[in-house]
JSON list of N, CA and C in Angstrom, two decimals:
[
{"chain": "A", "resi": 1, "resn": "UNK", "atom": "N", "xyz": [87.75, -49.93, 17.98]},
{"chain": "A", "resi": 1, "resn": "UNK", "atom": "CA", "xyz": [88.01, -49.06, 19.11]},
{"chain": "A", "resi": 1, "resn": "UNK", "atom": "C", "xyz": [89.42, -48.50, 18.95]},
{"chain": "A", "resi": 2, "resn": "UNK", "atom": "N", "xyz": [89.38, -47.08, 19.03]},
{"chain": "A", "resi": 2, "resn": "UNK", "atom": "CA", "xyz": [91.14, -46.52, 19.36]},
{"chain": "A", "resi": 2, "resn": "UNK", "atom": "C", "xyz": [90.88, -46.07, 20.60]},
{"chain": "A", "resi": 3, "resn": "UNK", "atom": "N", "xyz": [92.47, -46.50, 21.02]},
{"chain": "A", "resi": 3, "resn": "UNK", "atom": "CA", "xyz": [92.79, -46.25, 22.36]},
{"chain": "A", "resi": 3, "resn": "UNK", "atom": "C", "xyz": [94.49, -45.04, 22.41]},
{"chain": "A", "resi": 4, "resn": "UNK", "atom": "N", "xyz": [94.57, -44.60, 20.95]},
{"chain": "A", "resi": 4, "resn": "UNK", "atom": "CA", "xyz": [95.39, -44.06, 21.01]},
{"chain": "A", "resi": 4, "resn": "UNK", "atom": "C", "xyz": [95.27, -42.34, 20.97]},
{"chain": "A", "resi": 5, "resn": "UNK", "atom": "N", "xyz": [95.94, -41.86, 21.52]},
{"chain": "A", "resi": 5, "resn": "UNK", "atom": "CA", "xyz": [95.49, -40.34, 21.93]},
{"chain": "A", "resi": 5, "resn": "UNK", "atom": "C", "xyz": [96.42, -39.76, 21.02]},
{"chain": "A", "resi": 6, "resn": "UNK", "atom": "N", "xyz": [95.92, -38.79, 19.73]},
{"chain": "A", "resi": 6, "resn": "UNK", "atom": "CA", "xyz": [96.20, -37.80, 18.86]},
{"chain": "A", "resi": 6, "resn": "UNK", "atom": "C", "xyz": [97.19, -36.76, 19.49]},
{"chain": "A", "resi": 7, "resn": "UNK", "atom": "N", "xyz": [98.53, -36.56, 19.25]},
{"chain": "A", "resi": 7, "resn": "UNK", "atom": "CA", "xyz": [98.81, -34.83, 20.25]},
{"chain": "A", "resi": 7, "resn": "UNK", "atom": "C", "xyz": [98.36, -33.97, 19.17]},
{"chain": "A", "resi": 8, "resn": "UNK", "atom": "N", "xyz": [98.02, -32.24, 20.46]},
{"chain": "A", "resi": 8, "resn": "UNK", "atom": "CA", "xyz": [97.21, -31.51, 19.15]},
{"chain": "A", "resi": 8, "resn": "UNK", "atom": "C", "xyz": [98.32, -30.72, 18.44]},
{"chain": "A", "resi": 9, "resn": "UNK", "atom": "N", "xyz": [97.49, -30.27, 17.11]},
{"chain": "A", "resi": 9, "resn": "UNK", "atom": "CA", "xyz": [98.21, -29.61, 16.23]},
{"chain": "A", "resi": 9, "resn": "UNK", "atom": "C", "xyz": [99.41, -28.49, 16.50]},
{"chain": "A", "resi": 10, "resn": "UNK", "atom": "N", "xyz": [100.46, -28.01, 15.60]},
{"chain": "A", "resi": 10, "resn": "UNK", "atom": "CA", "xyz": [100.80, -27.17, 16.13]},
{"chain": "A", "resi": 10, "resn": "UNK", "atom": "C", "xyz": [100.33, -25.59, 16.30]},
{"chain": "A", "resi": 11, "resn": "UNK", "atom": "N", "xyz": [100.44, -24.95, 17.15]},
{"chain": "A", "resi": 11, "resn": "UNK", "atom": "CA", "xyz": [100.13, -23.51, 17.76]},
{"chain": "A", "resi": 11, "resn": "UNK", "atom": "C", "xyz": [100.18, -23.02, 16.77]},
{"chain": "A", "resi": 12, "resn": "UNK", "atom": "N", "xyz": [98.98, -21.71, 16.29]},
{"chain": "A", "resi": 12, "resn": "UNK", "atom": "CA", "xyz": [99.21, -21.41, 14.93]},
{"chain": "A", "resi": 12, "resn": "UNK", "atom": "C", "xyz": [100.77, -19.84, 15.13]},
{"chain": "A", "resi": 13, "resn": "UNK", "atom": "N", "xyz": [101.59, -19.66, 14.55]},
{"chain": "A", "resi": 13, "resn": "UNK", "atom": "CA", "xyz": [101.97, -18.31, 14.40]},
{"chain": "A", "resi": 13, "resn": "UNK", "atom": "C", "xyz": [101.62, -17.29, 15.43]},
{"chain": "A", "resi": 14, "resn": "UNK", "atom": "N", "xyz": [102.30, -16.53, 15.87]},
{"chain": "A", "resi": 14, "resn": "UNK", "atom": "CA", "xyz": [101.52, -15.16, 16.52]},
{"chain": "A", "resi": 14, "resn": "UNK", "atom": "C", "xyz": [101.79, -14.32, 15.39]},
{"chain": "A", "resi": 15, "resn": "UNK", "atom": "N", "xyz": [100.37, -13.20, 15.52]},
{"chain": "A", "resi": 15, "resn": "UNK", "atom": "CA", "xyz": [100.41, -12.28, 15.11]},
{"chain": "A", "resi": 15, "resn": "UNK", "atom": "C", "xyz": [100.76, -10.89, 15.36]},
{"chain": "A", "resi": 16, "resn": "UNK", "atom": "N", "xyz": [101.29, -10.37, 14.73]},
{"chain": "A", "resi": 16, "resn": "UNK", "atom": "CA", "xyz": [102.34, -8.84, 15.21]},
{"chain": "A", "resi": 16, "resn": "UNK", "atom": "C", "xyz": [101.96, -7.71, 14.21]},
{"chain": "A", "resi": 17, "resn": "UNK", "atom": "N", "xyz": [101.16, -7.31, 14.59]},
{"chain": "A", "resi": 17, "resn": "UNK", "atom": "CA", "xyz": [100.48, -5.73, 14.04]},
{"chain": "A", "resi": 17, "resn": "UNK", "atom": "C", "xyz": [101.40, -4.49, 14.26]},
{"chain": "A", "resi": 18, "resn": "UNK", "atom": "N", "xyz": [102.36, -4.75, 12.68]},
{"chain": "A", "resi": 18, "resn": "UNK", "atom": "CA", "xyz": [103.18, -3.17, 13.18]},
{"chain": "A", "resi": 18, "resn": "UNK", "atom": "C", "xyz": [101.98, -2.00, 12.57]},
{"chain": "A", "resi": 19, "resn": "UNK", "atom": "N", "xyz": [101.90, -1.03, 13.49]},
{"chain": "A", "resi": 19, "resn": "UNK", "atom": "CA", "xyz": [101.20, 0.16, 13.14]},
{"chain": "A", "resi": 19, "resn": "UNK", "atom": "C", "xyz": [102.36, 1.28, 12.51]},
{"chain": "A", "resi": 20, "resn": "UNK", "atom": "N", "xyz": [102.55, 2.31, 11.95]},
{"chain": "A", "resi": 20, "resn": "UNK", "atom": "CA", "xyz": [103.33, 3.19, 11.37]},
{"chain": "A", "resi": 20, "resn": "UNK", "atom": "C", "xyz": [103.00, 4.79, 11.76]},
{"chain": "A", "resi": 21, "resn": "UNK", "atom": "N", "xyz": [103.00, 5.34, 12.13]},
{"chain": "A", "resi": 21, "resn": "UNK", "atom": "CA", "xyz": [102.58, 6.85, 12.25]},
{"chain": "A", "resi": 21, "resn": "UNK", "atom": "C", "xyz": [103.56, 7.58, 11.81]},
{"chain": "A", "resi": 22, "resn": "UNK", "atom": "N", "xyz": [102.91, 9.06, 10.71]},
{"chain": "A", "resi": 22, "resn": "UNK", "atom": "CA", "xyz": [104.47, 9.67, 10.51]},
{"chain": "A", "resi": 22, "resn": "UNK", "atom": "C", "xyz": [104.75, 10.52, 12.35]},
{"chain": "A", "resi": 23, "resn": "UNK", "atom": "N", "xyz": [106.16, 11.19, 11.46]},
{"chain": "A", "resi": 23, "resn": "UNK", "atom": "CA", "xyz": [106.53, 11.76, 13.06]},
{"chain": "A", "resi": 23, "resn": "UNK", "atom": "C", "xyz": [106.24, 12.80, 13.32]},
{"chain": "A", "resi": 24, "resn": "UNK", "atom": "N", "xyz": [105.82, 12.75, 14.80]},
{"chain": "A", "resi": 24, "resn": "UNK", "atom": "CA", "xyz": [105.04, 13.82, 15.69]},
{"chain": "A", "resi": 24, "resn": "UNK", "atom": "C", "xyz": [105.60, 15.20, 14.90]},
{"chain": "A", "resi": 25, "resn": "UNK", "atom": "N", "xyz": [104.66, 16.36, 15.13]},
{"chain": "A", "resi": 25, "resn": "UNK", "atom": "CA", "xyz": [105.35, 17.65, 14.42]},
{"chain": "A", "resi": 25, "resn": "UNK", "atom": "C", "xyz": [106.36, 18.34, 15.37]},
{"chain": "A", "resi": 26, "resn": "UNK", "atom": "N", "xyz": [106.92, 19.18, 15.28]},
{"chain": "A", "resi": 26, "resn": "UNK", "atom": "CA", "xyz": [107.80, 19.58, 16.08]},
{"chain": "A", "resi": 26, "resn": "UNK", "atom": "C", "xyz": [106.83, 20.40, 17.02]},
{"chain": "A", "resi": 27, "resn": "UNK", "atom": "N", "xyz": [107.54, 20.73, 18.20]},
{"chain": "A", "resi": 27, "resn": "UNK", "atom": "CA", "xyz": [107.10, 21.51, 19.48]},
{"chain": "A", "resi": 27, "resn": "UNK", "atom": "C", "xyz": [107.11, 22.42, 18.92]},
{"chain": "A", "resi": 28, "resn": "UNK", "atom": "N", "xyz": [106.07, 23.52, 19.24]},
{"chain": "A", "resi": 28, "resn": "UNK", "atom": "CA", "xyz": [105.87, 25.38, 19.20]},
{"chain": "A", "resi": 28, "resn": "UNK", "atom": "C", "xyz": [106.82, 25.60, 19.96]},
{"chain": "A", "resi": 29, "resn": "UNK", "atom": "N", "xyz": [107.54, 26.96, 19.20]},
{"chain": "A", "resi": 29, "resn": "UNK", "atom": "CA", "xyz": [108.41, 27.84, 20.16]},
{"chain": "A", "resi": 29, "resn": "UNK", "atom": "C", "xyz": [107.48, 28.42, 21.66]},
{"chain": "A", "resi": 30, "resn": "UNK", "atom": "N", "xyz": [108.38, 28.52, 22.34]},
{"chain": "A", "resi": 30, "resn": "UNK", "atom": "CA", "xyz": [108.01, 29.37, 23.92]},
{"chain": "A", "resi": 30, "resn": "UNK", "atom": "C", "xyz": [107.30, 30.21, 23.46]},
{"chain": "A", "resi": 31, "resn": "UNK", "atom": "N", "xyz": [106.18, 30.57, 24.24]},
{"chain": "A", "resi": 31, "resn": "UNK", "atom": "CA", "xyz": [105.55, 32.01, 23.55]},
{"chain": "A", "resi": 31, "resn": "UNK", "atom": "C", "xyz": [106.10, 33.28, 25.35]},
{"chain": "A", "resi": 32, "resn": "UNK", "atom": "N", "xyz": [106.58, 34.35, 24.62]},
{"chain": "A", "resi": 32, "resn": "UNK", "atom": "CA", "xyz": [107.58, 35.18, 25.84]},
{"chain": "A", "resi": 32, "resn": "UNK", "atom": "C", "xyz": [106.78, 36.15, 25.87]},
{"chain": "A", "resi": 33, "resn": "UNK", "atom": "N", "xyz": [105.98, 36.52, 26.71]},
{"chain": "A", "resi": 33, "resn": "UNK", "atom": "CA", "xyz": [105.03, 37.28, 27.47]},
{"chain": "A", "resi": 33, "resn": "UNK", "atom": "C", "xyz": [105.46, 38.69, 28.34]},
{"chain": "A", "resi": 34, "resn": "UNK", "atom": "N", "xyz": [106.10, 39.75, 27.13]},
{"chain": "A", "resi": 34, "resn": "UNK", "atom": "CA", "xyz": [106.80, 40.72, 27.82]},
{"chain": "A", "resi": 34, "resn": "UNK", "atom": "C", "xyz": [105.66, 41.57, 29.05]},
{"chain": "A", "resi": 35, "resn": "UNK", "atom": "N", "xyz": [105.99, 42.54, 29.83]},
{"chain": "A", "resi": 35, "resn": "UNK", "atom": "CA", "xyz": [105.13, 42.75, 30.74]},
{"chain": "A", "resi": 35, "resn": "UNK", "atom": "C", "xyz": [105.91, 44.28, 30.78]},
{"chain": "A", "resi": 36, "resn": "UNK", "atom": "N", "xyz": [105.73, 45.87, 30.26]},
{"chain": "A", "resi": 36, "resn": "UNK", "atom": "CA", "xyz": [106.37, 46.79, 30.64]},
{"chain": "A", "resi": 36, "resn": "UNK", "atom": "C", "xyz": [105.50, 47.86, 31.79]},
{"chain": "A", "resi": 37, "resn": "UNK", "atom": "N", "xyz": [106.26, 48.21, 32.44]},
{"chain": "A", "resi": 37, "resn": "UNK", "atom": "CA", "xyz": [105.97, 49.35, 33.29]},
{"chain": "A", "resi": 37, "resn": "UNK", "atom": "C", "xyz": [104.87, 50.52, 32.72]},
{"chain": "A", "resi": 38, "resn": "UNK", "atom": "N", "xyz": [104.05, 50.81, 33.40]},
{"chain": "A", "resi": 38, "resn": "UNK", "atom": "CA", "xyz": [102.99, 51.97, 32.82]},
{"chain": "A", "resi": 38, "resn": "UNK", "atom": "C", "xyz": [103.93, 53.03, 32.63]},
{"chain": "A", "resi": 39, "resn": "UNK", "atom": "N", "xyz": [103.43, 53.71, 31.82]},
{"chain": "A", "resi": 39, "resn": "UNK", "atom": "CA", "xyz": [104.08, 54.78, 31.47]},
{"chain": "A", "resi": 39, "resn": "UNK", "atom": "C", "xyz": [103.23, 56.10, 31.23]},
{"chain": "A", "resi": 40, "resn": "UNK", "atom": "N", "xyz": [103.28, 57.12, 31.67]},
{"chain": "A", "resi": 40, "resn": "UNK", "atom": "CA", "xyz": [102.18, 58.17, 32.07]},
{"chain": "A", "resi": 40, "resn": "UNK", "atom": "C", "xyz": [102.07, 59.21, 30.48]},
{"chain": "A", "resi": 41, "resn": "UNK", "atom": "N", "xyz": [101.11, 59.30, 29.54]},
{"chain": "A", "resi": 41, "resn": "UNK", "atom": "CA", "xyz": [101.27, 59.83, 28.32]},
{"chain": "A", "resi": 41, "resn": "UNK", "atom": "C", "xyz": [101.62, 61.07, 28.34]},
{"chain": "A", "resi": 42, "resn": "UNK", "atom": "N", "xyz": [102.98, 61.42, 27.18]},
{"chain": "A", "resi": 42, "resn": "UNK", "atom": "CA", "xyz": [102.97, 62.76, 27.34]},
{"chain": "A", "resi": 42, "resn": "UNK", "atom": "C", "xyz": [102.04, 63.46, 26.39]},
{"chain": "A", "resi": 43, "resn": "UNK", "atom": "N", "xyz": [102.21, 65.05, 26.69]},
{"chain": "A", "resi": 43, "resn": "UNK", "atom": "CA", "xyz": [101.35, 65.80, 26.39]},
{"chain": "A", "resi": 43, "resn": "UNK", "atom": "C", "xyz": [102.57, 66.45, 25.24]},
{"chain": "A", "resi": 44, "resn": "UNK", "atom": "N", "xyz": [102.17, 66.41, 23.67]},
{"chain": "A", "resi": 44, "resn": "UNK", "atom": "CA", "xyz": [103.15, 66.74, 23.08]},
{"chain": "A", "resi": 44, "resn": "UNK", "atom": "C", "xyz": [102.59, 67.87, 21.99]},
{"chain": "A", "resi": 45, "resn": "UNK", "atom": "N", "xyz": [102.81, 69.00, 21.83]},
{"chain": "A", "resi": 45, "resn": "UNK", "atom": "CA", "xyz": [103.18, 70.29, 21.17]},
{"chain": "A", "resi": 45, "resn": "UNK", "atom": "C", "xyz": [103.00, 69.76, 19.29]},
{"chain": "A", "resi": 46, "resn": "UNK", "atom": "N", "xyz": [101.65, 70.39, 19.00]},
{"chain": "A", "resi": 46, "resn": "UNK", "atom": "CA", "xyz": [101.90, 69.82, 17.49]},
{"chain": "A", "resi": 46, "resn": "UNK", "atom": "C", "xyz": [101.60, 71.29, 16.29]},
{"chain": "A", "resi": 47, "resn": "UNK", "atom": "N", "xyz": [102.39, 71.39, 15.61]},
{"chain": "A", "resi": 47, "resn": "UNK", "atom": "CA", "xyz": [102.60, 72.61, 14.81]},
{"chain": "A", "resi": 47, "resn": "UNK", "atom": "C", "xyz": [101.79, 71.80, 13.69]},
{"chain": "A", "resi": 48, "resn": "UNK", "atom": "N", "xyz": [100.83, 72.92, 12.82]},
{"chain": "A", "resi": 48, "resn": "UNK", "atom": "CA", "xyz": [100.45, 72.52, 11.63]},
{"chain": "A", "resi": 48, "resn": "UNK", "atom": "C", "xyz": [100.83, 73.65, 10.73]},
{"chain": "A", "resi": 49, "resn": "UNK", "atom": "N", "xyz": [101.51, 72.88, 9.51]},
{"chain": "A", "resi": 49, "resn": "UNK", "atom": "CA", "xyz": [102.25, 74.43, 8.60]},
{"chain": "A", "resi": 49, "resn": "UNK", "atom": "C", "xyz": [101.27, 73.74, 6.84]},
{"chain": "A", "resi": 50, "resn": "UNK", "atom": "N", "xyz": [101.03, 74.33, 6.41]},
{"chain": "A", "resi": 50, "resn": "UNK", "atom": "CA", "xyz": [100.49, 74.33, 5.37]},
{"chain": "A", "resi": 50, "resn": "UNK", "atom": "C", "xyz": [101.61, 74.58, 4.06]},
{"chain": "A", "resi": 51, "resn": "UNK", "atom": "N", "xyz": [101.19, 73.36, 3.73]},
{"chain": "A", "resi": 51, "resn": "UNK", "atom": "CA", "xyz": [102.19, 73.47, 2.33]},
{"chain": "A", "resi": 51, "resn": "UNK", "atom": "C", "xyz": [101.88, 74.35, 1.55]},
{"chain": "A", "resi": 52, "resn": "UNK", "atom": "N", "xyz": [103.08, 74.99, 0.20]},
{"chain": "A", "resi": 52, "resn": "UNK", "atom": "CA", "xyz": [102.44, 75.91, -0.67]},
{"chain": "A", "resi": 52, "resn": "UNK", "atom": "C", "xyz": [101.87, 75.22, -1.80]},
{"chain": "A", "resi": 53, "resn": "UNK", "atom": "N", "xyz": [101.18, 76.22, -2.39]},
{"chain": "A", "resi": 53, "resn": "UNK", "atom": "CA", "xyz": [100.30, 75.04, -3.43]},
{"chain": "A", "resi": 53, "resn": "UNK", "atom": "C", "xyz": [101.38, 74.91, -4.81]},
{"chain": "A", "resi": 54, "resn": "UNK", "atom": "N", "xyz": [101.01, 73.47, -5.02]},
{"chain": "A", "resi": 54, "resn": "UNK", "atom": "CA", "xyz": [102.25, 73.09, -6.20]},
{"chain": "A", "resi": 54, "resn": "UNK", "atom": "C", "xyz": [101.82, 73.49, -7.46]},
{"chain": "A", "resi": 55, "resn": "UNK", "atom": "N", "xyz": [102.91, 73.67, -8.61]},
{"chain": "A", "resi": 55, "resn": "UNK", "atom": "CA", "xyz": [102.71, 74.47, -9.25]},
{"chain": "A", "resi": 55, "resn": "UNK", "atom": "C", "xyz": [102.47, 73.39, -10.39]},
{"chain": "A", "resi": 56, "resn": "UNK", "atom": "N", "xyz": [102.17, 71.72, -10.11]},
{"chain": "A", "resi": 56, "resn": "UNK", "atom": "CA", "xyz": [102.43, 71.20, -11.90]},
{"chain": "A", "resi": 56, "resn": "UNK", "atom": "C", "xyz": [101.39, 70.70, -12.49]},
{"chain": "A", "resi": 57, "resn": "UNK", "atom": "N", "xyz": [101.34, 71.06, -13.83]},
{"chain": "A", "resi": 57, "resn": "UNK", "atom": "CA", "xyz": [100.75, 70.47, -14.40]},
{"chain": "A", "resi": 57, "resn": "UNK", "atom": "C", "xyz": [99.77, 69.44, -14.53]},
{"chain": "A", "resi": 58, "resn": "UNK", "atom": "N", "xyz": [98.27, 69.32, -14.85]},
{"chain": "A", "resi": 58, "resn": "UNK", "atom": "CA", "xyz": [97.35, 68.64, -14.42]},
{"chain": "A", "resi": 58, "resn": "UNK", "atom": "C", "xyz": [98.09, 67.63, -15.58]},
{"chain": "A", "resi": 59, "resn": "UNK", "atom": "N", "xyz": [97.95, 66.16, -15.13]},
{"chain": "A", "resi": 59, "resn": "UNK", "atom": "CA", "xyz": [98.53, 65.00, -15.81]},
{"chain": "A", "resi": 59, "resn": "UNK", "atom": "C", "xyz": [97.61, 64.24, -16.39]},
{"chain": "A", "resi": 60, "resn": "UNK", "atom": "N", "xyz": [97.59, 63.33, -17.35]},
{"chain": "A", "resi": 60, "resn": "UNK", "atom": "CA", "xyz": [96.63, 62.39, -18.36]},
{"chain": "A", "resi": 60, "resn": "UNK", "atom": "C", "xyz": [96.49, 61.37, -17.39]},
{"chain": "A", "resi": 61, "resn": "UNK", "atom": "N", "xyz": [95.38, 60.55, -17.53]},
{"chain": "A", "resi": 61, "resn": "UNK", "atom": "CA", "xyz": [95.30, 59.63, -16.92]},
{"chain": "A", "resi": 61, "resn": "UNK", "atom": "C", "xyz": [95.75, 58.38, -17.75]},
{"chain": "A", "resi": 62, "resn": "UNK", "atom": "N", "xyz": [96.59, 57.54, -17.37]},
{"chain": "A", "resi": 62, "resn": "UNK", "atom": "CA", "xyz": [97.61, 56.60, -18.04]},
{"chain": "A", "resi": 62, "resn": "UNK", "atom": "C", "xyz": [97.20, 55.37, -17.18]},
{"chain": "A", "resi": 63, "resn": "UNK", "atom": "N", "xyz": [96.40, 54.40, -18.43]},
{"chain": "A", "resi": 63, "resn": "UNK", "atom": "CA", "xyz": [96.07, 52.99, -17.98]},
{"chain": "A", "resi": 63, "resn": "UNK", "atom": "C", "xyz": [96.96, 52.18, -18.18]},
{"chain": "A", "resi": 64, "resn": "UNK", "atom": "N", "xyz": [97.71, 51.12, -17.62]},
{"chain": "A", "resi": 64, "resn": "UNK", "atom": "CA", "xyz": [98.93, 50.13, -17.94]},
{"chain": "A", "resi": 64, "resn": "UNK", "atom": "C", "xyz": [98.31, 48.79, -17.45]},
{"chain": "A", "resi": 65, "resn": "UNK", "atom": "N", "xyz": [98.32, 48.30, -18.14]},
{"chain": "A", "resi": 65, "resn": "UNK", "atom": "CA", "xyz": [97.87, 46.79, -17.89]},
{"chain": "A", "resi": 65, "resn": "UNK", "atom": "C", "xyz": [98.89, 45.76, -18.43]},
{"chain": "A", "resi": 66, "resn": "UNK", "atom": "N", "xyz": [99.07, 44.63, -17.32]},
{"chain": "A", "resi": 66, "resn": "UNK", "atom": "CA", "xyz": [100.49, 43.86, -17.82]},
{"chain": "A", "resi": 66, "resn": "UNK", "atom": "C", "xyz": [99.53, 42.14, -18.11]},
{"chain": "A", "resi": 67, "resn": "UNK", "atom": "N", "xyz": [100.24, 41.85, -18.99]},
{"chain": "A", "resi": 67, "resn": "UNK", "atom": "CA", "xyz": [99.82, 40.51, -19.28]},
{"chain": "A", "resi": 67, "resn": "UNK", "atom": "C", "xyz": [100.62, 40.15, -20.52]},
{"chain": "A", "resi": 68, "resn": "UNK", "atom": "N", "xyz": [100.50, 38.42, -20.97]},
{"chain": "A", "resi": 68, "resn": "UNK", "atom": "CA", "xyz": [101.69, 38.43, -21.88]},
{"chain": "A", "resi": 68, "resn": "UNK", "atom": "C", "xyz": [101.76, 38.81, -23.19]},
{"chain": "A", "resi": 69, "resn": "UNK", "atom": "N", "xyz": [103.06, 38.98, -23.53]},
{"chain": "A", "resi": 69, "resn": "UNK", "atom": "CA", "xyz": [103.28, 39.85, -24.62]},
{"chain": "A", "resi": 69, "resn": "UNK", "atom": "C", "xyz": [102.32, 39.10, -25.96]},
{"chain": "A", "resi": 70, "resn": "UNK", "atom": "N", "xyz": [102.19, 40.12, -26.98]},
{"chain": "A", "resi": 70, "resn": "UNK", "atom": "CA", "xyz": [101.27, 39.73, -27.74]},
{"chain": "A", "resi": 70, "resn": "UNK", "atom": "C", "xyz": [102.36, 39.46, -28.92]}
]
């Protein structure tokens, strides 16, 4: 027969869960919500003048293609 009483073991450790997150992104700028006065359209005067016809030379058609030197 035991009549002697065991004390219990010791408490195990606590556990401590560091979590990591990178850092938050920065805040958006203000967004500035201009608001202007109506403004009544004017009615504006338009001249059409006709250029004279140019005098040069019909030109070759010239292909250029860049890539590296050979």
């Amino acid at each position: 027969v035991i009549d002697k009483l065991v004390p219990p073991g010791p408490k195990p450790a606590r556990q401590v869960i560091i979590e990591q997150y990178p850092p938050l992104p920065p805040k958006p700028q203000d967004v500035i919500i201009e608001r202007w006065l109506p403004v009544q359209p004017r009615t504006r005067r338009i001249l059409y003048e006709r250029l004279p016809p140019s005098n040069q030379p019909a030109t070759r058609p010239i292909i250029v293609q860049y890539g590296p030197p050979q």
